[in-house]
Amino acid sequence: MTDDEVGQRTFPRAFRRTHIAIGSHRRTSGKEAGISLFVKRDDLLHPDIQGNKWRKLAPVLAKIKKTHPGGIITFGGPFSNHLQAVAAAGRVFDIPTFGIVRGKHADLSNPTLRSAWHDGMMLFPVSKQEYDDCKHRGEELISPEFPQYYILPEGGATNLAVESCTAIAQEIFSQLKQTKTQHSKPIFICVPAGTGCTAAGIVDGFKAKNGQVLIFPVVNKGFDTQTVLRLFDETRLRSQAKMAELERRFSIIRDYECGGFAKKHPPVLDFVRTFEAQTGILLDPVYTAKMMLGIFDMLAKGDFPPGSTVVAVHTGGLQGWAGFRERYG
Ligand SMILES: Cc1ncc(COP(=O)(O)O)c(C=O)c1O
């Protein structure tokens, strides 16, 4: 299966068109005057393999049929967007999928696991200890016995995925050319982060002289500059100077983890409702809602230089609402 075939089978025309369009939201008064906010609608890339999941999985799917006839073995928490997307990709591309799930049992009343199971994914619940072993040493533990299976790391964070995510930045720059964006003014691309893989790709593809990639981690501990730098493809043997340049291209924005990973935080939910009412764009509860809340807070505080262009990447994850409602009502 070539990249083109992957594209033809999964991008109905409408999705190709809409993901090119970015909506604009211009403030006209106060500290935010003259700042344009755009949303890069990657949530529209595919109905079931949304946002950064499509970006990360597409290159893997393109090669896997030839290299690993057994299918994909991957890992995730019980509400993982990644597990749901891999299962959906398995259904669409006719690839067997196996999900190692953190938890005592695979609870099929959980909407994410139920959807993965309906899509044909075989689910293997494991203890936290076993899960952590698989997460850190999955390839080493599983591959020798099951060489015909592709071991896809948690969150789909592979070198191929980082490379694929560079296209997000490239598309944004070419889309901004179609707007009246002045390229002498700063450009900020904002992205939520779990593993940092999507962000690393965007940093690699970020070519503006003025501005930065702003990375909003959803965890309050353990995510730092090195988390991102480690993800750059080691096989490309980047020089120290290149790594220093990559590091200058991004900042990690703290303070918007809002209670921690996947935690309910009422101000975030209020923000999501207001944002949707004003823009028609639904954010997901775990990643994009917190990033967007952060962007609006930064706009209100005057953190962006006048005349900046701010582009928020909507990385999808909307399936997460079903599980979120189940947990929190
Ligand atoms: C909707 C959504 N946005 C952002 C992320 C974070 O992506 P990454 O792990 O590449 O940092 C994830 C997790 O994969 C996600 O599901």
mmCIF file of C-alpha atoms and ligand atoms in Angstrom:
data_model
loop_
_atom_site.group_PDB
_atom_site.id
_atom_site.type_symbol
_atom_site.label_atom_id
_atom_site.label_comp_id
_atom_site.label_asym_id
_atom_site.label_seq_id
_atom_site.Cartn_x
_atom_site.Cartn_y
_atom_site.Cartn_z
ATOM 1 C CA MET A 1 0.000 0.000 0.000
ATOM 2 C CA THR A 2 1.575 3.295 -1.030
ATOM 3 C CA ASP A 3 1.006 6.640 0.688
ATOM 4 C CA ASP A 4 -1.280 7.584 -2.183
ATOM 5 C CA GLU A 5 -3.408 4.508 -1.745
ATOM 6 C CA VAL A 6 -3.673 5.243 1.962
ATOM 7 C CA GLY A 7 -4.822 8.747 1.042
ATOM 8 C CA GLN A 8 -7.400 7.588 -1.463
ATOM 9 C CA ARG A 9 -8.933 5.080 0.874
ATOM 10 C CA THR A 10 -9.253 7.379 3.810
ATOM 11 C CA PHE A 11 -9.640 10.961 2.678
ATOM 12 C CA PRO A 12 -13.094 11.453 1.238
ATOM 13 C CA ARG A 13 -13.020 14.632 -0.862
ATOM 14 C CA ALA A 14 -14.795 16.709 1.774
ATOM 15 C CA PHE A 15 -12.117 15.992 4.371
ATOM 16 C CA ARG A 16 -9.332 16.916 2.008
ATOM 17 C CA ARG A 17 -11.003 20.244 1.415
ATOM 18 C CA THR A 18 -12.005 21.159 4.924
ATOM 19 C CA HIS A 19 -8.702 20.374 6.534
ATOM 20 C CA ILE A 20 -7.085 22.969 4.313
ATOM 21 C CA ALA A 21 -9.400 25.708 5.554
ATOM 22 C CA ILE A 22 -8.434 27.409 8.795
ATOM 23 C CA GLY A 23 -10.923 29.666 10.497
ATOM 24 C CA SER A 24 -9.875 33.078 11.715
ATOM 25 C CA HIS A 25 -10.820 34.857 14.898
ATOM 26 C CA ARG A 26 -9.661 38.427 15.055
ATOM 27 C CA ARG A 27 -9.770 40.540 18.168
ATOM 28 C CA THR A 28 -10.203 44.240 17.666
ATOM 29 C CA SER A 29 -9.769 45.821 21.041
ATOM 30 C CA GLY A 30 -7.850 45.666 24.303
ATOM 31 C CA LYS A 31 -4.476 44.066 24.766
ATOM 32 C CA GLU A 32 -5.371 41.495 22.134
ATOM 33 C CA ALA A 33 -5.749 44.073 19.366
ATOM 34 C CA GLY A 34 -4.253 43.109 16.062
ATOM 35 C CA ILE A 35 -3.676 39.484 16.947
ATOM 36 C CA SER A 36 -5.138 36.882 14.615
ATOM 37 C CA LEU A 37 -6.060 33.494 15.962
ATOM 38 C CA PHE A 38 -6.470 30.602 13.563
ATOM 39 C CA VAL A 39 -7.454 27.024 14.228
ATOM 40 C CA LYS A 40 -5.776 24.338 12.152
ATOM 41 C CA ARG A 41 -8.632 21.852 11.865
ATOM 42 C CA ASP A 42 -6.803 18.539 11.932
ATOM 43 C CA ASP A 43 -9.833 17.179 13.767
ATOM 44 C CA LEU A 44 -11.467 17.089 10.321
ATOM 45 C CA LEU A 45 -8.799 14.893 8.729
ATOM 46 C CA HIS A 46 -10.712 11.662 9.179
ATOM 47 C CA PRO A 47 -13.931 10.783 11.024
ATOM 48 C CA ASP A 48 -12.465 7.862 13.010
ATOM 49 C CA ILE A 49 -8.690 8.377 12.834
ATOM 50 C CA GLN A 50 -8.756 11.967 13.943
ATOM 51 C CA GLY A 51 -6.200 14.722 14.117
ATOM 52 C CA ASN A 52 -2.682 13.823 15.123
ATOM 53 C CA LYS A 53 -3.670 10.141 15.108
ATOM 54 C CA TRP A 54 -4.026 10.260 11.354
ATOM 55 C CA ARG A 55 -0.761 12.152 11.017
ATOM 56 C CA LYS A 56 1.095 9.600 13.132
ATOM 57 C CA LEU A 57 -0.466 6.434 11.790
ATOM 58 C CA ALA A 58 -0.575 7.137 8.043
ATOM 59 C CA PRO A 59 3.135 6.465 7.373
ATOM 60 C CA VAL A 60 3.105 3.363 9.579
ATOM 61 C CA LEU A 61 0.040 1.931 7.857
ATOM 62 C CA ALA A 62 1.589 2.537 4.479
ATOM 63 C CA LYS A 63 4.496 0.208 5.212
ATOM 64 C CA ILE A 64 3.107 -2.285 7.680
ATOM 65 C CA LYS A 65 1.247 -4.605 5.360
ATOM 66 C CA LYS A 66 4.465 -5.578 3.645
ATOM 67 C CA THR A 67 6.740 -5.665 6.650
ATOM 68 C CA HIS A 68 4.562 -7.065 9.453
ATOM 69 C CA PRO A 69 1.781 -9.359 8.202
ATOM 70 C CA GLY A 70 0.729 -10.233 11.772
ATOM 71 C CA GLY A 71 -0.579 -6.736 12.437
ATOM 72 C CA ILE A 72 -0.026 -4.076 15.088
ATOM 73 C CA ILE A 73 0.523 -4.521 18.810
ATOM 74 C CA THR A 74 0.174 -1.293 20.747
ATOM 75 C CA PHE A 75 -0.429 0.125 24.235
ATOM 76 C CA GLY A 76 -2.779 2.540 25.934
ATOM 77 C CA GLY A 77 -4.825 3.501 28.961
ATOM 78 C CA PRO A 78 -8.489 2.484 29.060
ATOM 79 C CA PHE A 79 -9.683 5.833 27.599
ATOM 80 C CA SER A 80 -6.817 6.237 25.141
ATOM 81 C CA ASN A 81 -7.496 8.108 21.883
ATOM 82 C CA HIS A 82 -4.561 6.178 20.469
ATOM 83 C CA LEU A 83 -6.066 2.722 21.087
ATOM 84 C CA GLN A 84 -9.355 3.817 19.525
ATOM 85 C CA ALA A 85 -7.585 5.246 16.461
ATOM 86 C CA VAL A 86 -5.356 2.202 15.921
ATOM 87 C CA ALA A 87 -8.386 -0.079 16.163
ATOM 88 C CA ALA A 88 -10.268 2.086 13.638
ATOM 89 C CA ALA A 89 -7.247 2.070 11.320
ATOM 90 C CA GLY A 90 -7.145 -1.728 11.602
ATOM 91 C CA ARG A 91 -10.762 -1.904 10.495
ATOM 92 C CA VAL A 92 -10.317 0.578 7.613
ATOM 93 C CA PHE A 93 -7.085 -0.971 6.307
ATOM 94 C CA ASP A 94 -7.814 -4.562 7.187
ATOM 95 C CA ILE A 95 -4.882 -4.929 9.588
ATOM 96 C CA PRO A 96 -5.217 -7.079 12.746
ATOM 97 C CA THR A 97 -4.723 -5.002 15.892
ATOM 98 C CA PHE A 98 -3.867 -5.953 19.471
ATOM 99 C CA GLY A 99 -4.195 -3.529 22.354
ATOM 100 C CA ILE A 100 -2.334 -3.943 25.651
ATOM 101 C CA VAL A 101 -4.534 -2.015 28.061
ATOM 102 C CA ARG A 102 -3.538 -0.679 31.448
ATOM 103 C CA GLY A 103 -6.081 -2.020 33.951
ATOM 104 C CA LYS A 104 -7.399 -5.098 35.717
ATOM 105 C CA HIS A 105 -9.872 -5.993 32.998
ATOM 106 C CA ALA A 106 -10.992 -4.709 29.617
ATOM 107 C CA ASP A 107 -14.240 -3.046 30.661
ATOM 108 C CA LEU A 108 -16.480 -3.063 27.595
ATOM 109 C CA SER A 109 -18.894 -0.617 29.176
ATOM 110 C CA ASN A 110 -16.083 1.912 28.652
ATOM 111 C CA PRO A 111 -16.942 3.600 25.291
ATOM 112 C CA THR A 112 -13.308 3.743 24.091
ATOM 113 C CA LEU A 113 -12.609 0.060 24.689
ATOM 114 C CA ARG A 114 -16.015 -0.918 23.360
ATOM 115 C CA SER A 115 -15.367 0.982 20.132
ATOM 116 C CA ALA A 116 -11.876 -0.576 19.819
ATOM 117 C CA TRP A 117 -13.332 -4.022 20.386
ATOM 118 C CA HIS A 118 -16.091 -3.421 17.801
ATOM 119 C CA ASP A 119 -13.377 -2.401 15.357
ATOM 120 C CA GLY A 120 -11.768 -5.807 15.853
ATOM 121 C CA MET A 121 -8.953 -4.987 18.273
ATOM 122 C CA MET A 122 -8.042 -7.809 20.634
ATOM 123 C CA LEU A 123 -7.653 -6.350 24.119
ATOM 124 C CA PHE A 124 -5.186 -7.582 26.749
ATOM 125 C CA PRO A 125 -5.560 -5.967 30.180
ATOM 126 C CA VAL A 126 -2.337 -5.897 32.230
ATOM 127 C CA SER A 127 -1.268 -4.574 35.633
ATOM 128 C CA LYS A 128 0.389 -1.169 35.911
ATOM 129 C CA GLN A 129 3.764 -2.833 36.425
ATOM 130 C CA GLU A 130 3.381 -5.028 33.336
ATOM 131 C CA TYR A 131 2.124 -2.067 31.380
ATOM 132 C CA ASP A 132 5.136 0.041 32.309
ATOM 133 C CA ASP A 133 7.453 -2.818 31.301
ATOM 134 C CA CYS A 134 5.739 -3.068 27.904
ATOM 135 C CA LYS A 135 5.731 0.690 27.482
ATOM 136 C CA HIS A 136 9.461 1.046 28.068
ATOM 137 C CA ARG A 137 10.701 -2.284 26.682
ATOM 138 C CA GLY A 138 7.844 -3.385 24.420
ATOM 139 C CA GLU A 139 9.985 -4.112 21.401
ATOM 140 C CA GLU A 140 12.594 -6.009 23.424
ATOM 141 C CA LEU A 141 9.968 -8.056 25.312
ATOM 142 C CA ILE A 142 7.549 -8.837 22.509
ATOM 143 C CA SER A 143 9.369 -8.741 19.164
ATOM 144 C CA PRO A 144 11.653 -11.769 19.608
ATOM 145 C CA GLU A 145 8.630 -14.002 20.127
ATOM 146 C CA PHE A 146 6.300 -12.229 17.689
ATOM 147 C CA PRO A 147 8.511 -10.853 14.892
ATOM 148 C CA GLN A 148 5.627 -10.630 12.438
ATOM 149 C CA TYR A 149 3.904 -7.939 14.550
ATOM 150 C CA TYR A 150 4.707 -4.251 14.433
ATOM 151 C CA ILE A 151 5.209 -2.920 17.969
ATOM 152 C CA LEU A 152 3.757 0.565 17.970
ATOM 153 C CA PRO A 153 4.789 2.610 21.037
ATOM 154 C CA GLU A 154 2.252 4.255 23.326
ATOM 155 C CA GLY A 155 0.745 7.320 21.671
ATOM 156 C CA GLY A 156 2.144 6.212 18.275
ATOM 157 C CA ALA A 157 5.353 8.121 18.968
ATOM 158 C CA THR A 158 7.729 6.855 16.266
ATOM 159 C CA ASN A 159 10.372 8.576 14.145
ATOM 160 C CA LEU A 160 8.043 8.168 11.178
ATOM 161 C CA ALA A 161 5.304 9.936 13.131
ATOM 162 C CA VAL A 162 7.539 12.892 14.024
ATOM 163 C CA GLU A 163 8.510 13.219 10.382
ATOM 164 C CA SER A 164 4.870 13.054 9.300
ATOM 165 C CA CYS A 165 3.906 15.808 11.774
ATOM 166 C CA THR A 166 6.337 18.247 10.113
ATOM 167 C CA ALA A 167 3.635 18.548 7.449
ATOM 168 C CA ILE A 168 1.363 20.278 9.990
ATOM 169 C CA ALA A 169 3.763 23.233 10.154
ATOM 170 C CA GLN A 170 4.407 23.215 6.415
ATOM 171 C CA GLU A 171 0.671 23.270 5.682
ATOM 172 C CA ILE A 172 0.105 26.067 8.184
ATOM 173 C CA PHE A 173 2.736 28.252 6.522
ATOM 174 C CA SER A 174 1.307 27.669 3.071
ATOM 175 C CA GLN A 175 -2.233 28.265 4.367
ATOM 176 C CA LEU A 176 -1.151 31.482 6.059
ATOM 177 C CA LYS A 177 0.206 32.672 2.729
ATOM 178 C CA GLN A 178 -3.386 32.639 1.479
ATOM 179 C CA THR A 179 -4.393 35.025 4.276
ATOM 180 C CA LYS A 180 -3.204 38.572 4.766
ATOM 181 C CA THR A 181 -0.671 37.462 7.376
ATOM 182 C CA GLN A 182 2.372 39.684 7.431
ATOM 183 C CA HIS A 183 5.391 37.460 7.632
ATOM 184 C CA SER A 184 7.483 40.130 9.325
ATOM 185 C CA LYS A 185 5.212 39.724 12.398
ATOM 186 C CA PRO A 186 5.632 36.818 14.841
ATOM 187 C CA ILE A 187 3.892 33.520 14.157
ATOM 188 C CA PHE A 188 3.096 31.149 17.026
ATOM 189 C CA ILE A 189 1.915 27.590 16.471
ATOM 190 C CA CYS A 190 0.290 26.142 19.592
ATOM 191 C CA VAL A 191 -0.058 22.410 20.154
ATOM 192 C CA PRO A 192 -1.056 20.217 23.108
ATOM 193 C CA ALA A 193 1.400 17.504 24.114
ATOM 194 C CA GLY A 194 1.355 14.047 25.658
ATOM 195 C CA THR A 195 4.455 12.266 24.364
ATOM 196 C CA GLY A 196 5.524 15.448 22.515
ATOM 197 C CA CYS A 197 5.718 13.617 19.190
ATOM 198 C CA THR A 198 3.269 15.878 17.344
ATOM 199 C CA ALA A 199 4.974 18.947 18.784
ATOM 200 C CA ALA A 200 8.444 17.684 17.757
ATOM 201 C CA GLY A 201 7.288 17.297 14.152
ATOM 202 C CA ILE A 202 5.860 20.816 14.152
ATOM 203 C CA VAL A 203 9.083 22.204 15.627
ATOM 204 C CA ASP A 204 11.065 20.454 12.891
ATOM 205 C CA GLY A 205 8.825 21.957 10.208
ATOM 206 C CA PHE A 206 8.688 25.445 11.792
ATOM 207 C CA LYS A 207 10.539 27.839 9.533
ATOM 208 C CA ALA A 208 9.360 31.334 10.599
ATOM 209 C CA LYS A 209 12.174 33.700 11.542
ATOM 210 C CA ASN A 210 9.963 35.421 14.074
ATOM 211 C CA GLY A 211 7.836 33.440 16.552
ATOM 212 C CA GLN A 212 7.850 29.980 18.085
ATOM 213 C CA VAL A 213 6.026 26.719 18.628
ATOM 214 C CA LEU A 214 4.243 26.845 21.993
ATOM 215 C CA ILE A 215 3.843 23.403 23.526
ATOM 216 C CA PHE A 216 1.102 22.861 26.124
ATOM 217 C CA PRO A 217 1.788 19.613 28.044
ATOM 218 C CA VAL A 218 -1.231 17.919 29.596
ATOM 219 C CA VAL A 219 0.805 16.378 32.399
ATOM 220 C CA ASN A 220 2.231 18.497 35.186
ATOM 221 C CA LYS A 221 5.383 16.450 35.718
ATOM 222 C CA GLY A 222 7.993 14.775 33.579
ATOM 223 C CA PHE A 223 7.619 16.804 30.388
ATOM 224 C CA ASP A 224 10.497 19.108 29.589
ATOM 225 C CA THR A 225 12.698 20.374 26.779
ATOM 226 C CA GLN A 226 14.580 17.073 26.612
ATOM 227 C CA THR A 227 11.301 15.194 26.145
ATOM 228 C CA VAL A 228 10.896 17.016 22.849
ATOM 229 C CA LEU A 229 14.535 17.019 21.772
ATOM 230 C CA ARG A 230 14.858 13.258 22.326
ATOM 231 C CA LEU A 231 12.159 12.686 19.744
ATOM 232 C CA PHE A 232 14.107 14.066 16.828
ATOM 233 C CA ASP A 233 15.143 11.254 14.585
ATOM 234 C CA GLU A 234 18.518 10.124 15.887
ATOM 235 C CA THR A 235 19.394 8.419 12.631
ATOM 236 C CA ARG A 236 19.618 11.828 10.990
ATOM 237 C CA LEU A 237 22.622 12.615 13.190
ATOM 238 C CA ARG A 238 21.797 16.230 13.831
ATOM 239 C CA SER A 239 24.686 18.450 14.785
ATOM 240 C CA GLN A 240 24.781 20.248 18.120
ATOM 241 C CA ALA A 241 24.147 23.513 16.293
ATOM 242 C CA LYS A 242 21.046 22.071 14.652
ATOM 243 C CA MET A 243 19.754 20.768 17.982
ATOM 244 C CA ALA A 244 20.323 24.202 19.541
ATOM 245 C CA GLU A 245 18.396 25.779 16.684
ATOM 246 C CA LEU A 246 15.526 23.325 17.162
ATOM 247 C CA GLU A 247 15.486 24.132 20.878
ATOM 248 C CA ARG A 248 15.181 27.859 20.146
ATOM 249 C CA ARG A 249 12.122 27.184 18.043
ATOM 250 C CA PHE A 250 9.877 26.161 20.953
ATOM 251 C CA SER A 251 8.788 26.969 24.487
ATOM 252 C CA ILE A 252 6.926 24.777 26.914
ATOM 253 C CA ILE A 253 3.915 26.536 28.387
ATOM 254 C CA ARG A 254 3.082 25.428 31.904
ATOM 255 C CA ASP A 255 0.139 26.376 34.127
ATOM 256 C CA TYR A 256 -2.627 25.019 31.940
ATOM 257 C CA GLU A 257 -2.577 21.362 32.989
ATOM 258 C CA CYS A 258 -5.743 22.276 34.957
ATOM 259 C CA GLY A 259 -5.690 19.611 37.648
ATOM 260 C CA GLY A 260 -3.661 17.041 35.726
ATOM 261 C CA PHE A 261 -4.098 14.516 32.958
ATOM 262 C CA ALA A 262 -7.753 13.874 32.029
ATOM 263 C CA LYS A 263 -8.984 15.477 35.253
ATOM 264 C CA LYS A 264 -12.300 17.290 35.345
ATOM 265 C CA HIS A 265 -11.848 21.005 35.843
ATOM 266 C CA PRO A 266 -15.110 23.004 35.702
ATOM 267 C CA PRO A 267 -13.572 26.222 34.253
ATOM 268 C CA VAL A 268 -12.265 24.156 31.307
ATOM 269 C CA LEU A 269 -15.738 22.747 30.642
ATOM 270 C CA ASP A 270 -17.291 26.238 30.807
ATOM 271 C CA PHE A 271 -14.645 27.457 28.385
ATOM 272 C CA VAL A 272 -15.354 24.587 25.945
ATOM 273 C CA ARG A 273 -19.069 25.456 25.917
ATOM 274 C CA THR A 274 -18.434 29.157 25.297
ATOM 275 C CA PHE A 275 -15.798 28.482 22.652
ATOM 276 C CA GLU A 276 -18.099 26.120 20.789
ATOM 277 C CA ALA A 277 -21.003 28.576 20.986
ATOM 278 C CA GLN A 278 -18.812 31.357 19.541
ATOM 279 C CA THR A 279 -16.883 29.444 16.893
ATOM 280 C CA GLY A 280 -18.819 26.241 16.177
ATOM 281 C CA ILE A 281 -15.641 24.275 17.012
ATOM 282 C CA LEU A 282 -15.831 21.492 19.581
ATOM 283 C CA LEU A 283 -12.604 20.929 21.528
ATOM 284 C CA ASP A 284 -11.732 17.648 23.240
ATOM 285 C CA PRO A 285 -11.739 17.549 27.057
ATOM 286 C CA VAL A 286 -8.188 16.265 27.627
ATOM 287 C CA TYR A 287 -5.865 18.047 25.187
ATOM 288 C CA THR A 288 -7.197 20.857 22.998
ATOM 289 C CA ALA A 289 -9.567 22.405 25.575
ATOM 290 C CA LYS A 290 -6.735 23.121 28.007
ATOM 291 C CA MET A 291 -4.452 24.429 25.278
ATOM 292 C CA MET A 292 -7.136 26.781 23.956
ATOM 293 C CA LEU A 293 -8.005 27.982 27.452
ATOM 294 C CA GLY A 294 -4.299 28.726 27.869
ATOM 295 C CA ILE A 295 -4.140 30.641 24.593
ATOM 296 C CA PHE A 296 -7.119 32.802 25.563
ATOM 297 C CA ASP A 297 -5.579 33.474 28.951
ATOM 298 C CA MET A 298 -2.300 34.464 27.314
ATOM 299 C CA LEU A 299 -4.160 36.716 24.878
ATOM 300 C CA ALA A 300 -5.944 38.423 27.750
ATOM 301 C CA LYS A 301 -2.672 38.913 29.641
ATOM 302 C CA GLY A 302 -1.010 40.423 26.575
ATOM 303 C CA ASP A 303 1.599 37.660 26.329
ATOM 304 C CA PHE A 304 1.703 37.748 22.518
ATOM 305 C CA PRO A 305 3.470 40.651 20.809
ATOM 306 C CA PRO A 306 1.138 43.033 18.932
ATOM 307 C CA GLY A 307 0.339 41.902 15.406
ATOM 308 C CA SER A 308 1.148 38.242 16.109
ATOM 309 C CA THR A 309 -0.510 35.395 14.291
ATOM 310 C CA VAL A 310 -1.443 32.541 16.595
ATOM 311 C CA VAL A 311 -2.363 29.172 15.100
ATOM 312 C CA ALA A 312 -3.844 26.535 17.419
ATOM 313 C CA VAL A 313 -3.651 22.971 16.157
ATOM 314 C CA HIS A 314 -6.862 21.054 16.810
ATOM 315 C CA THR A 315 -5.402 17.589 17.273
ATOM 316 C CA GLY A 316 -8.784 15.813 17.430
ATOM 317 C CA GLY A 317 -9.527 13.451 20.322
ATOM 318 C CA LEU A 318 -13.276 14.072 20.250
ATOM 319 C CA GLN A 319 -13.990 10.419 20.956
ATOM 320 C CA GLY A 320 -12.680 11.241 24.450
ATOM 321 C CA TRP A 321 -15.966 12.967 25.363
ATOM 322 C CA ALA A 322 -17.870 9.688 25.676
ATOM 323 C CA GLY A 323 -15.414 8.287 28.217
ATOM 324 C CA PHE A 324 -15.087 11.625 29.990
ATOM 325 C CA ARG A 325 -18.874 11.809 30.453
ATOM 326 C CA GLU A 326 -18.931 8.240 31.662
ATOM 327 C CA ARG A 327 -16.322 9.003 34.311
ATOM 328 C CA TYR A 328 -17.574 12.395 35.414
ATOM 329 C CA GLY A 329 -21.241 12.499 34.344
HETATM 330 C C1 LIG B 1 -6.252 14.666 20.830
HETATM 331 C C2 LIG B 1 -4.820 14.584 21.189
HETATM 332 N N1 LIG B 1 -4.083 15.700 21.123
HETATM 333 C C3 LIG B 1 -2.781 15.702 21.449
HETATM 334 C C4 LIG B 1 -2.165 14.545 21.870
HETATM 335 C C5 LIG B 1 -0.720 14.589 22.242
HETATM 336 O O1 LIG B 1 0.036 14.069 21.195
HETATM 337 P P1 LIG B 1 1.557 13.660 21.420
HETATM 338 O O2 LIG B 1 1.549 12.365 22.176
HETATM 339 O O3 LIG B 1 2.065 13.508 20.046
HETATM 340 O O4 LIG B 1 2.188 14.743 22.189
HETATM 341 C C6 LIG B 1 -2.883 13.354 21.943
HETATM 342 C C7 LIG B 1 -2.245 12.086 22.353
HETATM 343 O O5 LIG B 1 -1.801 11.355 21.524
HETATM 344 C C8 LIG B 1 -4.249 13.369 21.595
HETATM 345 O O6 LIG B 1 -5.001 12.263 21.656
#
